[in-house]
Short mmCIF file of C-alpha atoms in Angstrom, two decimals:
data_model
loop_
_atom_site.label_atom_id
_atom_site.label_comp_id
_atom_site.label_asym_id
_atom_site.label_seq_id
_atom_site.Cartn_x
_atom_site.Cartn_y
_atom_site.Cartn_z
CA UNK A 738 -0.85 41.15 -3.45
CA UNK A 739 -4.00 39.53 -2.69
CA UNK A 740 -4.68 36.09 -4.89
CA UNK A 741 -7.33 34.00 -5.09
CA UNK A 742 -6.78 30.33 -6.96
CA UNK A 743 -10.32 28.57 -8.10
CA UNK A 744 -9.57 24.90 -8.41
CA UNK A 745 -12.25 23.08 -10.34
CA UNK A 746 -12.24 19.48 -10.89
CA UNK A 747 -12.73 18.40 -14.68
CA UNK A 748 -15.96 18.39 -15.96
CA UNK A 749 -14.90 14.99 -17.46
CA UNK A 750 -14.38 13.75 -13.26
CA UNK A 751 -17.61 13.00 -11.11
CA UNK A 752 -18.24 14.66 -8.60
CA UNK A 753 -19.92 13.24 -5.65
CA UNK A 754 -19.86 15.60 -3.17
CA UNK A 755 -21.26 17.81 -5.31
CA UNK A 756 -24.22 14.89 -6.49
CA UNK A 757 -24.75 14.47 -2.65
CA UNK A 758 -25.06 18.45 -2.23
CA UNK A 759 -27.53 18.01 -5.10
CA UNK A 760 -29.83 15.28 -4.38
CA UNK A 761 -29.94 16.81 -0.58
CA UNK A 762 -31.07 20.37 -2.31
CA UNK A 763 -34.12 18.39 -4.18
CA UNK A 764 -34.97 16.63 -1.28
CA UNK A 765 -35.24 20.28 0.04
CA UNK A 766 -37.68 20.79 -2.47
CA UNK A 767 -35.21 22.77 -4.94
CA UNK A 768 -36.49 20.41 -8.06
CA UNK A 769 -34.64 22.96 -10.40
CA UNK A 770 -31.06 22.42 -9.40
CA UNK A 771 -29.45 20.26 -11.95
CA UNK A 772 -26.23 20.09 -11.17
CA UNK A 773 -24.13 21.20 -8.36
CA UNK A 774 -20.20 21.09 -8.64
CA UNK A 775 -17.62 22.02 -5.53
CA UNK A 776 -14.64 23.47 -6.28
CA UNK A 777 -11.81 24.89 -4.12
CA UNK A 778 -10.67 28.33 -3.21
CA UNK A 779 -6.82 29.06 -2.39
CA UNK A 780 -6.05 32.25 -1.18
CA UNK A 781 -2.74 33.54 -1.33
CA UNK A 782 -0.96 36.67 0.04
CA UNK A 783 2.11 36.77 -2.64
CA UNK A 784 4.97 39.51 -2.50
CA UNK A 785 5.52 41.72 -5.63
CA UNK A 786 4.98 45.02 -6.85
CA UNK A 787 3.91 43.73 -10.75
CA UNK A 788 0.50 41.82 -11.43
CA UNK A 789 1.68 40.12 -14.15
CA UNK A 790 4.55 38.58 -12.55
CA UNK A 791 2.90 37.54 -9.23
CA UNK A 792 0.88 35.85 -11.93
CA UNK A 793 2.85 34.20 -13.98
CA UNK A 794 4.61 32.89 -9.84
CA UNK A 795 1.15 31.51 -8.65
CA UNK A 796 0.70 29.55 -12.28
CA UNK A 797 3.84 27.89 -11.25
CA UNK A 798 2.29 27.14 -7.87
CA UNK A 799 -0.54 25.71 -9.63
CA UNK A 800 1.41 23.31 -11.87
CA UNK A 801 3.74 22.07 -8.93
CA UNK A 802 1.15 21.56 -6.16
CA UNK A 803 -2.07 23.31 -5.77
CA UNK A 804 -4.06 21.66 -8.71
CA UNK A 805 -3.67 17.98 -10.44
CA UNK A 806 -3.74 18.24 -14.25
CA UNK A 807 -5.08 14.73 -14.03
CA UNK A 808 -8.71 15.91 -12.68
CA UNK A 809 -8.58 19.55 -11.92
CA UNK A 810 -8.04 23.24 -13.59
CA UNK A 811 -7.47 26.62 -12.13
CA UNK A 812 -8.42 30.00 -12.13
CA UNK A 813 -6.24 33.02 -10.88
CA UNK A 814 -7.25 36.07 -9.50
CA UNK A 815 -4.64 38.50 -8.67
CA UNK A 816 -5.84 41.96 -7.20
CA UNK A 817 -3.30 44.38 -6.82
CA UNK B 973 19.27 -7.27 1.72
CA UNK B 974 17.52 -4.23 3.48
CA UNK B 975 14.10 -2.58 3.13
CA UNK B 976 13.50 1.48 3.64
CA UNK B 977 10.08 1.70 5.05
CA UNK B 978 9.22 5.34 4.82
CA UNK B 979 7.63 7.38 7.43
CA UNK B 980 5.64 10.67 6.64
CA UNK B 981 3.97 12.97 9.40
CA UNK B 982 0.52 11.01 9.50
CA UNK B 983 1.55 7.47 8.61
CA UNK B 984 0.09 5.07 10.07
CA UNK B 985 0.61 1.33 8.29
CA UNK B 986 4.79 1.30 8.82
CA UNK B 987 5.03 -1.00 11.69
CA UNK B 988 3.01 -3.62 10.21
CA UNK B 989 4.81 -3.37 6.79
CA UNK B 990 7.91 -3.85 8.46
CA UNK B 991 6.43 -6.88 10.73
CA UNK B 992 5.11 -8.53 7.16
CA UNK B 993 8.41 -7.85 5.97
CA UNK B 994 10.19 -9.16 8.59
CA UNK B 995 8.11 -12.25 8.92
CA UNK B 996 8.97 -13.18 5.45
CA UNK B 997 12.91 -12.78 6.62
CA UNK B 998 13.74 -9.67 5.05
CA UNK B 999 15.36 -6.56 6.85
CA UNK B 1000 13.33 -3.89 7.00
CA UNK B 1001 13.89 -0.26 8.92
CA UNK B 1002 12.02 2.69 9.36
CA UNK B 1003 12.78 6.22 7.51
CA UNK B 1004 11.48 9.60 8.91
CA UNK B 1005 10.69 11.33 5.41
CA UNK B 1006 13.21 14.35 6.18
CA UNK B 1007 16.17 11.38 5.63
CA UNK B 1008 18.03 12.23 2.47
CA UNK B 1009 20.54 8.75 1.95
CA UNK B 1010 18.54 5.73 0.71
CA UNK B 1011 22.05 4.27 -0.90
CA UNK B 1012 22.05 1.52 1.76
CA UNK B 1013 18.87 0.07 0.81
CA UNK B 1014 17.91 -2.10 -1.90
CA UNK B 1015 14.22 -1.58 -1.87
CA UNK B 1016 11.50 1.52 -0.84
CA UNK B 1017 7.86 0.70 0.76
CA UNK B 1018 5.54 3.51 0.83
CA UNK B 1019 3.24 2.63 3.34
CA UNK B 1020 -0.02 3.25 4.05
CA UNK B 1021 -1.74 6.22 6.24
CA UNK B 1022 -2.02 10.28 6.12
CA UNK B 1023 0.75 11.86 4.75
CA UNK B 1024 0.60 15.57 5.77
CA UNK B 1025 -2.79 14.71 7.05
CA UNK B 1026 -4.17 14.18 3.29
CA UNK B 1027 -3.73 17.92 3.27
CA UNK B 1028 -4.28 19.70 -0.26
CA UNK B 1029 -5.11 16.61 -1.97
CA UNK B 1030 -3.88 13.06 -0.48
CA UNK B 1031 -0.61 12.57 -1.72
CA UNK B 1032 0.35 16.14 -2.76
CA UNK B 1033 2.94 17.52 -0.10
CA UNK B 1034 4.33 14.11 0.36
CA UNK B 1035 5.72 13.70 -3.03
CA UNK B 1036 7.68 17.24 -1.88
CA UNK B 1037 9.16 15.47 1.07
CA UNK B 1038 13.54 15.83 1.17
CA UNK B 1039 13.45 11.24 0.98
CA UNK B 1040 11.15 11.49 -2.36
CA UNK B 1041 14.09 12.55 -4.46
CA UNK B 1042 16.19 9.48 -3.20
CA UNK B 1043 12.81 7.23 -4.08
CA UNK B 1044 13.05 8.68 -7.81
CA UNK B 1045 16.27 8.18 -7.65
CA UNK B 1046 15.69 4.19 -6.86
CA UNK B 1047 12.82 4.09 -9.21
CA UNK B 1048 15.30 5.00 -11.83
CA UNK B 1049 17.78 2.85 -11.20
CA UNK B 1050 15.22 -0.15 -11.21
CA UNK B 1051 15.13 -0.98 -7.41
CA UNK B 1052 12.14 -2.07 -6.17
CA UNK B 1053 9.73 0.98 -5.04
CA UNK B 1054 6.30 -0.28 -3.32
CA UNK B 1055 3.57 1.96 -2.47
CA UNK B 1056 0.40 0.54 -0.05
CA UNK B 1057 -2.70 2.38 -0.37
CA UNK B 1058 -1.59 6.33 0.57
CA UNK B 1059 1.92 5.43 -0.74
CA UNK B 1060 -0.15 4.46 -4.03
CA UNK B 1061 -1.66 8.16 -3.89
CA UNK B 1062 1.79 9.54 -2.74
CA UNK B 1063 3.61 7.66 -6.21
CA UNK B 1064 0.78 8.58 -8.04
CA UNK B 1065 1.31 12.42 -7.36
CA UNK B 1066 5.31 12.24 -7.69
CA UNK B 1067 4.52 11.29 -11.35
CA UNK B 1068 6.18 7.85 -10.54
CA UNK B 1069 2.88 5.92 -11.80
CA UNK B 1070 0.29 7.52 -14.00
CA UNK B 1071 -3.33 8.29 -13.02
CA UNK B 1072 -4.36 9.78 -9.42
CA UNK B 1073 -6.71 8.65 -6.82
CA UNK B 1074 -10.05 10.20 -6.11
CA UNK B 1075 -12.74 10.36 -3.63
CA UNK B 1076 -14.39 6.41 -3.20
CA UNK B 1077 -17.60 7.13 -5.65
CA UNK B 1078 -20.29 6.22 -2.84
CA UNK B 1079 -18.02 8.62 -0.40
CA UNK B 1080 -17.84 5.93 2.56
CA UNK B 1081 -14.32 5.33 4.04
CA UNK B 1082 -14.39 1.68 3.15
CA UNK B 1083 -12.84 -0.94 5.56
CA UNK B 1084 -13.27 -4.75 4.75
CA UNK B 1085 -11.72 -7.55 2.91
CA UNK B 1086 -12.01 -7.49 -0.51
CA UNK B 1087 -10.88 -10.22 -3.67
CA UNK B 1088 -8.48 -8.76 -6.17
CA UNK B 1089 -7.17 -10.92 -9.13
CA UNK B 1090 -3.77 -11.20 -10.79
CA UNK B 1091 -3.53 -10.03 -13.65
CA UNK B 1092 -0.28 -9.84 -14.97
CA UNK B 1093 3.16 -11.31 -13.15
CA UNK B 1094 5.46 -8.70 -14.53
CA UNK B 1095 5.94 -6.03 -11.52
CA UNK B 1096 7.61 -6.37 -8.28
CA UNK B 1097 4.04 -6.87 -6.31
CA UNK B 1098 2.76 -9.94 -8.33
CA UNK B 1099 5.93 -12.14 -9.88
CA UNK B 1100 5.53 -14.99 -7.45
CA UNK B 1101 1.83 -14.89 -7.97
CA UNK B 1102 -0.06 -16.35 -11.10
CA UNK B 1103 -2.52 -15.10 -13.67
CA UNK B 1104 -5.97 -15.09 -12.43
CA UNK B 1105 -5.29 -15.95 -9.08
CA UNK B 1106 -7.70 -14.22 -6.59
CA UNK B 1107 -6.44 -12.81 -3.29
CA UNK B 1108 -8.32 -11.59 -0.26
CA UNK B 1109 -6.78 -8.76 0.97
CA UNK B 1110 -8.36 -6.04 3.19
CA UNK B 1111 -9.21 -2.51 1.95
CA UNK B 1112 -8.92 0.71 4.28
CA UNK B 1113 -9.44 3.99 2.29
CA UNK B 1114 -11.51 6.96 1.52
CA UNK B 1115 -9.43 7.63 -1.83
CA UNK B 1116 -9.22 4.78 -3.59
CA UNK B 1117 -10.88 5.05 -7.15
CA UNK B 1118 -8.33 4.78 -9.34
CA UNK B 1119 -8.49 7.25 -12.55
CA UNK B 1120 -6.29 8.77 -15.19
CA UNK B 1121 -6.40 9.69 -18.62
CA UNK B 1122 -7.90 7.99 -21.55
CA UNK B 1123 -5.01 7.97 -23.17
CA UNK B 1124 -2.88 7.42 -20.26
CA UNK B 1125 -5.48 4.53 -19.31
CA UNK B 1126 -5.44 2.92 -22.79
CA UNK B 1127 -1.49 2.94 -22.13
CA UNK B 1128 -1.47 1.09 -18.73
CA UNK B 1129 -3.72 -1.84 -20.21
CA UNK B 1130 -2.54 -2.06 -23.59
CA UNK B 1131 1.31 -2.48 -22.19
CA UNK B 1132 0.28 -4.68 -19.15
CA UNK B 1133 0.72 -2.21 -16.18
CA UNK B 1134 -2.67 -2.88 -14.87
CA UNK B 1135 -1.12 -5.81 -12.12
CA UNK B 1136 -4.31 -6.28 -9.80
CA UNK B 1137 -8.21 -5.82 -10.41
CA UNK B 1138 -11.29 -6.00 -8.00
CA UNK B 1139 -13.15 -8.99 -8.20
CA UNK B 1140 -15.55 -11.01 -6.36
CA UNK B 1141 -14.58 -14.34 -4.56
CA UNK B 1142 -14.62 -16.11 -7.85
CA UNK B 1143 -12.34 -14.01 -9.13
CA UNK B 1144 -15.41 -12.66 -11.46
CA UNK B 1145 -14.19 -8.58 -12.66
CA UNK B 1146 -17.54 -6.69 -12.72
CA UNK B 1147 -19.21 -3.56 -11.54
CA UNK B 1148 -20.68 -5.16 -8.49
CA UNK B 1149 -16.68 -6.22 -7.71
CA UNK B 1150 -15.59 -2.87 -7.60
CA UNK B 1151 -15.85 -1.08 -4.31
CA UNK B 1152 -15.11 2.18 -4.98
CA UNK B 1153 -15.32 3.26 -8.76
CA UNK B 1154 -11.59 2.47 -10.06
CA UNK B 1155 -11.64 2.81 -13.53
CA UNK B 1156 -11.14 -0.91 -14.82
CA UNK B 1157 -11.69 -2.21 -11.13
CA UNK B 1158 -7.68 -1.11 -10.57
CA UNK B 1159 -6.73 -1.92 -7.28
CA UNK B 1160 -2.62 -1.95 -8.59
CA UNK B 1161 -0.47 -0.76 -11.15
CA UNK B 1162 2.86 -0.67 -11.93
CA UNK B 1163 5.45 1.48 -14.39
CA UNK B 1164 6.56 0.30 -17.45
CA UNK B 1165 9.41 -1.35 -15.92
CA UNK B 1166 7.65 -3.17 -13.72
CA UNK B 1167 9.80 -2.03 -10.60
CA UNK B 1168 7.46 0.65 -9.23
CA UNK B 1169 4.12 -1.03 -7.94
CA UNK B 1170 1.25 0.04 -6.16
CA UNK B 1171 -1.62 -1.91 -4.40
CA UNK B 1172 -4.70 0.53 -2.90
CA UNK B 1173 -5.62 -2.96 -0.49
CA UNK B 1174 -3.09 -3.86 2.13
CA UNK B 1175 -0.86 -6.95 1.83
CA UNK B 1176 0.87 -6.54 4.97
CA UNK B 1177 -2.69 -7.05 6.90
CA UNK B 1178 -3.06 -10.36 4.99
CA UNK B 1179 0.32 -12.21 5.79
CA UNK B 1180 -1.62 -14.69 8.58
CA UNK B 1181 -4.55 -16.84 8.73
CA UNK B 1182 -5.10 -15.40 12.54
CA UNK B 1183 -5.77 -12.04 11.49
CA UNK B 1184 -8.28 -13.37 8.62
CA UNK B 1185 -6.31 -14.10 5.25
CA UNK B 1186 -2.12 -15.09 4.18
CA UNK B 1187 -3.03 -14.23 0.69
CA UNK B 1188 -1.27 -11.22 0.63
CA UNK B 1189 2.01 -13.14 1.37
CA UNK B 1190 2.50 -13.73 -2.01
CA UNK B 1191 2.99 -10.31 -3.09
CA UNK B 1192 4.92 -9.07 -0.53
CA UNK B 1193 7.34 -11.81 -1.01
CA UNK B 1194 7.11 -11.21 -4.40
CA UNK B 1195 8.78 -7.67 -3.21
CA UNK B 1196 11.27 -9.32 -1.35
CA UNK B 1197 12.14 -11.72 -4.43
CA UNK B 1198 12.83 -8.57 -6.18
CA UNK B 1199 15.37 -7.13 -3.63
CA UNK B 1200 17.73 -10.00 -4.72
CA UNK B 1201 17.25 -10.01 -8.58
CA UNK B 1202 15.64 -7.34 -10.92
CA UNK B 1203 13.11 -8.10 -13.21
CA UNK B 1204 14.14 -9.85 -16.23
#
């Protein structure tokens, strides 16, 4: 199955890529953009016939290595 | 007494730690991270570099590496574990010391002597050293800005983990001191036991006047002090 793992820092955690990206898109002459954030996309190709447990697998990913609880959550798509 | 100087795919700092090491008469040999028997060595350096090529997050697939489970190991048993800059990040993501390291907050890799201060003499790094004494020791990262939790934060200072802060030459802790955005100017830490320590600057650059400071002597033979006798 196809998954797709959103890491997002914290909103609590600057951000300054995502300042930079900001500024730079003002400077453009975007004076509306208020806030720009970059987050990470993972995607994984997972074995397993059931949703819910290639899930519940790629959570356990999540908490062992591909997010930091410190300054980042996740998101987990899983389509079938 | 015998030093493990640890070698990841992307290190870069392990030579000179075991040069520093050397020069202040202690054994020290290179580990390629895939070694799985640390029992002949009293003490673990982390050194500085690119573990896994900073891959994921700096840090992240290093603490996975087969030698990490012998460095826990040491950690619990009190031996001395050191980590330099990535080994900071690389401790940091093992769980061995709280907090993590982020992105510097003006995003420039920075690379130039900076002052950090003692502030407590408790952990392996600083024991020889004294309160308040300032150190010029040269700084070489992209992720350095210390962070963790409030509570977790709260925690380090309120039970004297915080071991080193950035200052300025007078040894003055303020905003303008701080080179990268470490929460409470942290440039080192250490666990509650005060045998795992980490330093983001490097020590092992600053061990001789002809390569611009021997204040970082101090903490490395602090280190080697510790190989011989644990921390009261």
């Amino acid at each position: 199955m196809e998954v797709t793992v959103t890491v997002r820092r914290r909103a609590n955690i600057a951000d300054p890529a995502g300042t930079a990206v900001s500024k730079a898109l003002r400077d453009l002459g975007y004076a509306d953009v208020d806030e720009v954030r970059i987050d990470r996309t993972i995607n994984l190709k997972v074995g397993g016939a059931d949703a819910a447990d290639v899930e519940a697998r790629v959570r356990e990913m999540c908490e062992r290595l591909l997010a930091n609880p410190v300054m980042e959550d996740y998101d987990i798509e899983v389509r079938p | 007494m015998k030093t493990a100087v640890l070698v990841f795919p992307g290190t870069n700092c392990e030579h000179d730690v075991v040069y520093a090491l050397e020069s202040l008469g202690a054994d020290a040999e290179l580990v390629w991270h895939r070694d799985t028997d640390l029992t002949s060595f009293d003490g673990v350096v982390l050194p500085g570099g690119f573990a896994h090529g900073d891959y994921l997050r700096t840090g992240a697939i290093a603490r996975f590496s087969p030698v990490m489970s012998e460095v826990e190991r040491m950690a619990a048993s009190g031996r001395p574990v050191l980590g330099i800059c990535n080994g900071f990040q690389i401790l940091c993501e093992a769980g061995l010391l709280p907090g993590v390291l982020l992105q510097n907050r003006d995003l420039k890799f920075i690379c130039r002597p900076v002052h950090v201060r003692v502030e407590q003499t408790n952990s392996i790094l600083t024991r020889a050293a004294t309160i308040g004494q300032v150190l010029e020791i040269p700084l070489n990262s992209y992720e350095g800005n210390f962070t963790a939790t409030t509570e977790e934060f709260e925690a380090l200072e309120a039970a004297g983990q915080v071991s080193l802060r950035y200052c300025n030459a007078d040894g003055l802790v303020d905003g303008q001191s701080n080179p990268n955005g470490s929460m409470g100017n942290v440039a080192g830490i250490c666990n509650a036991q005060g045998n795992v320590a980490a330093i983001m600057p490097h020590p092992e650059r600053a061990i001789e006047d002809a390569i611009g400071s021997s204040d970082g002597r101090i903490l490395l033979e602090s280190f080697v002090a510790s190989l011989e006798a644990a921390l009261v």
